[in-house]
mmCIF file of C-alpha atoms in Angstrom:
data_model
loop_
_atom_site.group_PDB
_atom_site.id
_atom_site.type_symbol
_atom_site.label_atom_id
_atom_site.label_comp_id
_atom_site.label_asym_id
_atom_site.label_seq_id
_atom_site.Cartn_x
_atom_site.Cartn_y
_atom_site.Cartn_z
ATOM 1 C CA UNK A 1258 -115.953 -147.929 93.773
ATOM 2 C CA UNK A 1259 -112.341 -147.855 92.628
ATOM 3 C CA UNK A 1260 -110.606 -146.639 89.490
ATOM 4 C CA UNK A 1261 -109.874 -149.541 87.142
ATOM 5 C CA UNK A 1262 -106.510 -148.072 86.135
ATOM 6 C CA UNK A 1263 -105.466 -147.719 89.784
ATOM 7 C CA UNK A 1264 -106.343 -151.333 90.499
ATOM 8 C CA UNK A 1265 -104.411 -152.666 87.488
ATOM 9 C CA UNK A 1266 -101.520 -150.379 88.389
ATOM 10 C CA UNK A 1267 -101.535 -151.798 91.922
ATOM 11 C CA UNK A 1268 -101.116 -155.300 90.504
ATOM 12 C CA UNK A 1269 -98.115 -154.158 88.459
ATOM 13 C CA UNK A 1270 -96.536 -152.295 91.385
ATOM 14 C CA UNK A 1271 -97.062 -155.290 93.669
ATOM 15 C CA UNK A 1272 -95.285 -157.523 91.173
ATOM 16 C CA UNK A 1273 -92.325 -155.109 91.035
ATOM 17 C CA UNK A 1274 -92.027 -155.053 94.826
ATOM 18 C CA UNK A 1275 -92.357 -158.839 94.997
ATOM 19 C CA UNK A 1276 -89.398 -159.113 92.608
ATOM 20 C CA UNK A 1277 -87.426 -156.619 94.710
ATOM 21 C CA UNK A 1278 -88.035 -158.575 97.918
ATOM 22 C CA UNK A 1279 -87.053 -161.815 96.219
ATOM 23 C CA UNK A 1280 -83.825 -160.263 94.889
ATOM 24 C CA UNK A 1281 -82.987 -158.832 98.316
ATOM 25 C CA UNK A 1282 -83.371 -162.295 99.825
ATOM 26 C CA UNK A 1283 -81.243 -163.780 97.031
ATOM 27 C CA UNK A 1284 -78.516 -161.244 97.827
ATOM 28 C CA UNK A 1285 -78.642 -162.232 101.504
ATOM 29 C CA UNK A 1286 -78.431 -165.916 100.586
ATOM 30 C CA UNK A 1287 -75.480 -165.159 98.282
ATOM 31 C CA UNK A 1288 -73.571 -163.687 101.216
ATOM 32 C CA UNK A 1289 -74.368 -166.790 103.282
ATOM 33 C CA UNK A 1290 -73.216 -169.149 100.508
ATOM 34 C CA UNK A 1291 -69.998 -167.161 100.110
ATOM 35 C CA UNK A 1292 -69.056 -167.689 103.751
ATOM 36 C CA UNK A 1293 -69.998 -171.394 103.845
ATOM 37 C CA UNK A 1294 -67.212 -173.742 102.653
ATOM 38 C CA UNK A 1295 -69.642 -176.374 101.368
ATOM 39 C CA UNK A 1296 -72.139 -174.006 99.716
ATOM 40 C CA UNK A 1297 -69.903 -171.433 98.036
ATOM 41 C CA UNK A 1298 -69.528 -173.563 94.886
ATOM 42 C CA UNK A 1299 -73.247 -174.225 94.472
ATOM 43 C CA UNK A 1300 -75.766 -172.314 92.350
ATOM 44 C CA UNK A 1301 -77.735 -169.612 94.135
ATOM 45 C CA UNK A 1302 -81.493 -170.181 94.442
ATOM 46 C CA UNK A 1303 -83.363 -167.403 92.661
ATOM 47 C CA UNK A 1304 -87.106 -167.554 92.126
ATOM 48 C CA UNK A 1305 -88.682 -165.811 89.131
ATOM 49 C CA UNK A 1306 -92.298 -165.760 88.023
ATOM 50 C CA UNK A 1307 -92.270 -165.302 84.253
ATOM 51 C CA UNK A 1308 -96.063 -164.996 84.011
ATOM 52 C CA UNK A 1309 -99.014 -164.343 86.310
ATOM 53 C CA UNK A 1310 -102.645 -164.776 85.223
ATOM 54 C CA UNK A 1311 -105.436 -162.959 87.077
ATOM 55 C CA UNK A 1312 -109.132 -163.618 86.499
ATOM 56 C CA UNK A 1313 -111.560 -161.551 88.569
ATOM 57 C CA UNK A 1314 -115.177 -160.387 88.331
ATOM 58 C CA UNK A 1315 -116.118 -156.714 88.441
ATOM 59 C CA UNK A 1316 -118.935 -154.300 87.707
ATOM 60 C CA UNK A 1317 -118.432 -151.040 85.839
ATOM 61 C CA UNK A 1318 -120.138 -148.233 87.750
ATOM 62 C CA UNK A 1319 -118.952 -145.006 86.104
ATOM 63 C CA UNK A 1320 -117.057 -143.604 83.136
ATOM 64 C CA UNK A 1321 -115.107 -140.340 83.201
ATOM 65 C CA UNK A 1322 -114.233 -139.107 79.704
ATOM 66 C CA UNK A 1323 -111.321 -137.059 81.035
ATOM 67 C CA UNK A 1324 -110.170 -133.683 79.739
ATOM 68 C CA UNK A 1325 -107.745 -132.622 77.033
ATOM 69 C CA UNK A 1326 -104.766 -130.430 77.759
ATOM 70 C CA UNK A 1327 -105.086 -126.694 77.127
ATOM 71 C CA UNK A 1328 -102.255 -124.937 75.339
ATOM 72 C CA UNK A 1329 -100.884 -121.738 76.821
ATOM 73 C CA UNK A 1330 -101.390 -118.398 75.107
ATOM 74 C CA UNK A 1331 -99.140 -118.280 71.989
ATOM 75 C CA UNK A 1332 -97.810 -114.823 72.842
ATOM 76 C CA UNK A 1333 -96.898 -115.966 76.364
ATOM 77 C CA UNK A 1334 -94.974 -118.936 74.994
ATOM 78 C CA UNK A 1335 -93.188 -116.890 72.318
ATOM 79 C CA UNK A 1336 -92.128 -114.153 74.765
ATOM 80 C CA UNK A 1337 -90.598 -116.685 77.107
ATOM 81 C CA UNK A 1338 -88.819 -118.490 74.272
ATOM 82 C CA UNK A 1339 -87.468 -115.272 72.780
ATOM 83 C CA UNK A 1340 -85.967 -114.452 76.181
ATOM 84 C CA UNK A 1341 -84.448 -117.938 76.290
ATOM 85 C CA UNK A 1342 -83.124 -117.508 72.756
ATOM 86 C CA UNK A 1343 -81.460 -114.182 73.532
ATOM 87 C CA UNK A 1344 -79.842 -115.687 76.607
ATOM 88 C CA UNK A 1345 -78.498 -118.596 74.551
ATOM 89 C CA UNK A 1346 -77.226 -116.251 71.837
ATOM 90 C CA UNK A 1347 -74.728 -114.851 74.286
ATOM 91 C CA UNK A 1348 -72.793 -118.111 73.849
ATOM 92 C CA UNK A 1349 -69.858 -117.858 71.481
ATOM 93 C CA UNK A 1350 -71.119 -120.665 69.198
ATOM 94 C CA UNK A 1351 -74.287 -118.720 68.474
ATOM 95 C CA UNK A 1352 -72.781 -115.283 68.048
ATOM 96 C CA UNK A 1353 -73.547 -115.344 64.321
ATOM 97 C CA UNK A 1354 -77.322 -115.355 64.862
ATOM 98 C CA UNK A 1355 -78.657 -111.963 63.772
ATOM 99 C CA UNK A 1356 -81.736 -110.042 65.028
ATOM 100 C CA UNK A 1357 -83.487 -111.224 61.858
ATOM 101 C CA UNK A 1358 -83.192 -114.770 63.209
ATOM 102 C CA UNK A 1359 -85.241 -113.703 66.259
ATOM 103 C CA UNK A 1360 -87.932 -112.110 64.104
ATOM 104 C CA UNK A 1361 -88.296 -115.088 61.788
ATOM 105 C CA UNK A 1362 -88.302 -117.504 64.704
ATOM 106 C CA UNK A 1363 -90.941 -115.500 66.583
ATOM 107 C CA UNK A 1364 -93.183 -115.045 63.540
ATOM 108 C CA UNK A 1365 -93.009 -118.708 62.547
ATOM 109 C CA UNK A 1366 -93.554 -119.909 66.095
ATOM 110 C CA UNK A 1367 -96.639 -117.713 66.560
ATOM 111 C CA UNK A 1368 -98.118 -119.095 63.338
ATOM 112 C CA UNK A 1369 -97.491 -122.676 64.431
ATOM 113 C CA UNK A 1370 -98.899 -122.119 67.927
ATOM 114 C CA UNK A 1371 -101.961 -120.323 66.597
ATOM 115 C CA UNK A 1372 -102.741 -123.332 64.418
ATOM 116 C CA UNK A 1373 -102.379 -125.595 67.457
ATOM 117 C CA UNK A 1374 -104.699 -123.390 69.463
ATOM 118 C CA UNK A 1375 -107.255 -123.292 66.645
ATOM 119 C CA UNK A 1376 -107.094 -127.070 66.272
ATOM 120 C CA UNK A 1377 -107.786 -127.398 69.971
ATOM 121 C CA UNK A 1378 -110.839 -125.136 69.762
ATOM 122 C CA UNK A 1379 -112.305 -127.074 66.837
ATOM 123 C CA UNK A 1380 -111.450 -130.445 68.470
ATOM 124 C CA UNK A 1381 -109.548 -131.430 65.327
ATOM 125 C CA UNK A 1382 -106.226 -131.759 67.131
ATOM 126 C CA UNK A 1383 -105.089 -132.850 70.577
ATOM 127 C CA UNK A 1384 -102.509 -130.508 72.057
ATOM 128 C CA UNK A 1385 -99.512 -131.903 73.919
ATOM 129 C CA UNK A 1386 -96.104 -130.748 75.113
ATOM 130 C CA UNK A 1387 -94.527 -132.621 72.218
ATOM 131 C CA UNK A 1388 -96.700 -130.746 69.698
ATOM 132 C CA UNK A 1389 -95.437 -127.420 71.075
ATOM 133 C CA UNK A 1390 -91.841 -128.684 71.107
ATOM 134 C CA UNK A 1391 -92.155 -129.673 67.438
ATOM 135 C CA UNK A 1392 -93.479 -126.216 66.639
ATOM 136 C CA UNK A 1393 -90.334 -124.795 68.252
ATOM 137 C CA UNK A 1394 -88.149 -127.127 66.151
ATOM 138 C CA UNK A 1395 -89.904 -126.012 62.961
ATOM 139 C CA UNK A 1396 -89.487 -122.348 63.895
ATOM 140 C CA UNK A 1397 -85.763 -122.821 64.559
ATOM 141 C CA UNK A 1398 -85.215 -124.638 61.259
ATOM 142 C CA UNK A 1399 -87.146 -121.975 59.341
ATOM 143 C CA UNK A 1400 -85.175 -119.170 61.018
ATOM 144 C CA UNK A 1401 -81.846 -120.852 60.243
ATOM 145 C CA UNK A 1402 -82.827 -121.335 56.603
ATOM 146 C CA UNK A 1403 -84.163 -117.818 55.971
ATOM 147 C CA UNK A 1404 -81.517 -115.993 57.991
ATOM 148 C CA UNK A 1405 -78.627 -118.009 56.601
ATOM 149 C CA UNK A 1406 -77.206 -118.513 60.070
ATOM 150 C CA UNK A 1407 -74.250 -120.873 60.158
ATOM 151 C CA UNK A 1408 -74.323 -123.164 63.173
ATOM 152 C CA UNK A 1409 -72.263 -126.241 63.775
ATOM 153 C CA UNK A 1410 -74.295 -129.453 64.186
ATOM 154 C CA UNK A 1411 -73.381 -129.476 67.879
ATOM 155 C CA UNK A 1412 -74.484 -125.857 68.357
ATOM 156 C CA UNK A 1413 -77.776 -126.456 66.556
ATOM 157 C CA UNK A 1414 -78.474 -129.568 68.602
ATOM 158 C CA UNK A 1415 -77.703 -127.694 71.812
ATOM 159 C CA UNK A 1416 -79.964 -124.809 70.768
ATOM 160 C CA UNK A 1417 -82.881 -127.092 69.945
ATOM 161 C CA UNK A 1418 -82.429 -129.052 73.161
ATOM 162 C CA UNK A 1419 -82.551 -125.936 75.339
ATOM 163 C CA UNK A 1420 -85.490 -124.436 73.479
ATOM 164 C CA UNK A 1421 -87.483 -127.684 73.542
ATOM 165 C CA UNK A 1422 -86.867 -128.040 77.263
ATOM 166 C CA UNK A 1423 -88.082 -124.512 77.934
ATOM 167 C CA UNK A 1424 -91.079 -125.025 75.656
ATOM 168 C CA UNK A 1425 -92.229 -128.118 77.532
ATOM 169 C CA UNK A 1426 -92.072 -126.197 80.815
ATOM 170 C CA UNK A 1427 -94.456 -123.447 79.692
ATOM 171 C CA UNK A 1428 -96.451 -125.050 76.877
ATOM 172 C CA UNK A 1429 -99.619 -126.067 78.701
ATOM 173 C CA UNK A 1430 -102.037 -123.919 80.667
ATOM 174 C CA UNK A 1431 -103.930 -126.975 81.877
ATOM 175 C CA UNK A 1432 -102.638 -130.523 82.121
ATOM 176 C CA UNK A 1433 -104.661 -133.323 80.510
ATOM 177 C CA UNK A 1434 -106.865 -135.554 82.626
ATOM 178 C CA UNK A 1435 -106.958 -139.132 81.314
ATOM 179 C CA UNK A 1436 -110.216 -141.019 80.949
ATOM 180 C CA UNK A 1437 -111.000 -143.384 83.809
ATOM 181 C CA UNK A 1438 -113.407 -146.220 84.606
ATOM 182 C CA UNK A 1439 -114.966 -146.599 88.042
ATOM 183 C CA UNK A 1440 -115.543 -150.221 88.991
ATOM 184 C CA UNK A 1441 -116.385 -152.421 91.963
ATOM 185 C CA UNK A 1442 -113.964 -155.221 92.843
ATOM 186 C CA UNK A 1443 -114.958 -156.172 96.387
ATOM 187 C CA UNK A 1444 -116.464 -159.659 96.395
ATOM 188 C CA UNK A 1445 -119.358 -158.848 98.742
ATOM 189 C CA UNK A 1446 -120.343 -155.732 96.765
ATOM 190 C CA UNK A 1447 -120.220 -157.617 93.483
ATOM 191 C CA UNK A 1448 -122.525 -160.320 94.842
ATOM 192 C CA UNK A 1449 -125.038 -157.680 95.929
ATOM 193 C CA UNK A 1450 -124.913 -155.451 92.861
ATOM 194 C CA UNK A 1451 -124.198 -157.737 89.957
ATOM 195 C CA UNK A 1452 -126.207 -160.067 87.804
ATOM 196 C CA UNK A 1453 -125.229 -162.260 84.851
ATOM 197 C CA UNK A 1454 -125.934 -159.301 82.554
ATOM 198 C CA UNK A 1455 -124.308 -156.513 84.582
ATOM 199 C CA UNK A 1456 -120.989 -158.032 85.657
ATOM 200 C CA UNK A 1457 -117.934 -158.853 83.581
ATOM 201 C CA UNK A 1458 -114.708 -160.740 84.121
ATOM 202 C CA UNK A 1459 -111.329 -159.124 83.730
ATOM 203 C CA UNK A 1460 -108.528 -161.436 82.665
ATOM 204 C CA UNK A 1461 -104.966 -160.130 82.964
ATOM 205 C CA UNK A 1462 -101.706 -161.822 82.060
ATOM 206 C CA UNK A 1463 -98.671 -160.085 83.591
ATOM 207 C CA UNK A 1464 -95.234 -160.988 82.260
ATOM 208 C CA UNK A 1465 -92.050 -160.129 84.104
ATOM 209 C CA UNK A 1466 -89.261 -158.443 82.153
ATOM 210 C CA UNK A 1467 -86.151 -157.687 84.168
ATOM 211 C CA UNK A 1468 -83.763 -154.748 83.819
ATOM 212 C CA UNK A 1469 -80.214 -154.472 85.068
ATOM 213 C CA UNK A 1470 -77.716 -151.648 85.511
ATOM 214 C CA UNK A 1471 -74.865 -151.468 83.007
ATOM 215 C CA UNK A 1472 -71.729 -149.377 83.622
ATOM 216 C CA UNK A 1473 -69.616 -147.804 80.886
ATOM 217 C CA UNK A 1474 -66.683 -145.418 81.157
ATOM 218 C CA UNK A 1475 -66.792 -142.167 79.179
ATOM 219 C CA UNK A 1476 -63.792 -140.652 77.418
ATOM 220 C CA UNK A 1477 -63.320 -138.168 80.268
ATOM 221 C CA UNK A 1478 -63.123 -140.976 82.834
ATOM 222 C CA UNK A 1479 -66.603 -140.543 84.280
ATOM 223 C CA UNK A 1480 -68.881 -143.544 84.597
ATOM 224 C CA UNK A 1481 -72.233 -143.724 82.824
ATOM 225 C CA UNK A 1482 -75.004 -145.950 84.234
ATOM 226 C CA UNK A 1483 -77.808 -147.183 81.988
ATOM 227 C CA UNK A 1484 -80.677 -149.622 82.452
ATOM 228 C CA UNK A 1485 -80.763 -152.484 79.967
ATOM 229 C CA UNK A 1486 -82.887 -155.624 79.561
ATOM 230 C CA UNK A 1487 -81.499 -158.710 81.269
#
């Protein structure tokens, strides 16, 4: 028995590596064409497979419902974030943040996290790192508004970025476990175990979408690399 997600993922990974091998061979051929006086003006052969269709039988043998993530204790999260906040306040751009800012931030954050924790207990809300990060954003905005702290847009963005990053590191006590399906794919096993009523057919259509590196020069002279669609 194999996990259905792992099998589908293997198909996708295999397609990626097949494209890589084909591109490596194209690069080698390009070097050969460049050095050949009669071939250097010709188009390079490059094989692409825009679409692959897979049709295979399988039997579903097991279903694992998975597990939701578990949020960390609100007081543990708030203590860590208050320490991070005090460290960041030592920066010159944030010198205007008063102790009242800390108190409002901490109080608001604890309220938000407590609601998340309660929602998790009642199964009315799924907890994630992003949910905790948004709670941190709300607490920062509330503290800025009530305290009257004046921060430049750049300083506020930097503050939120650092606090969100720290929040995602400590937000979860237990990571989520995704649901999974156990299935049989081996031909001999399917013949032995399946019947017209117990087996199904899985039809997949995989489409190739290429990415390429793009280079751009920043104002300070450094080079920025980004991946973009072909």
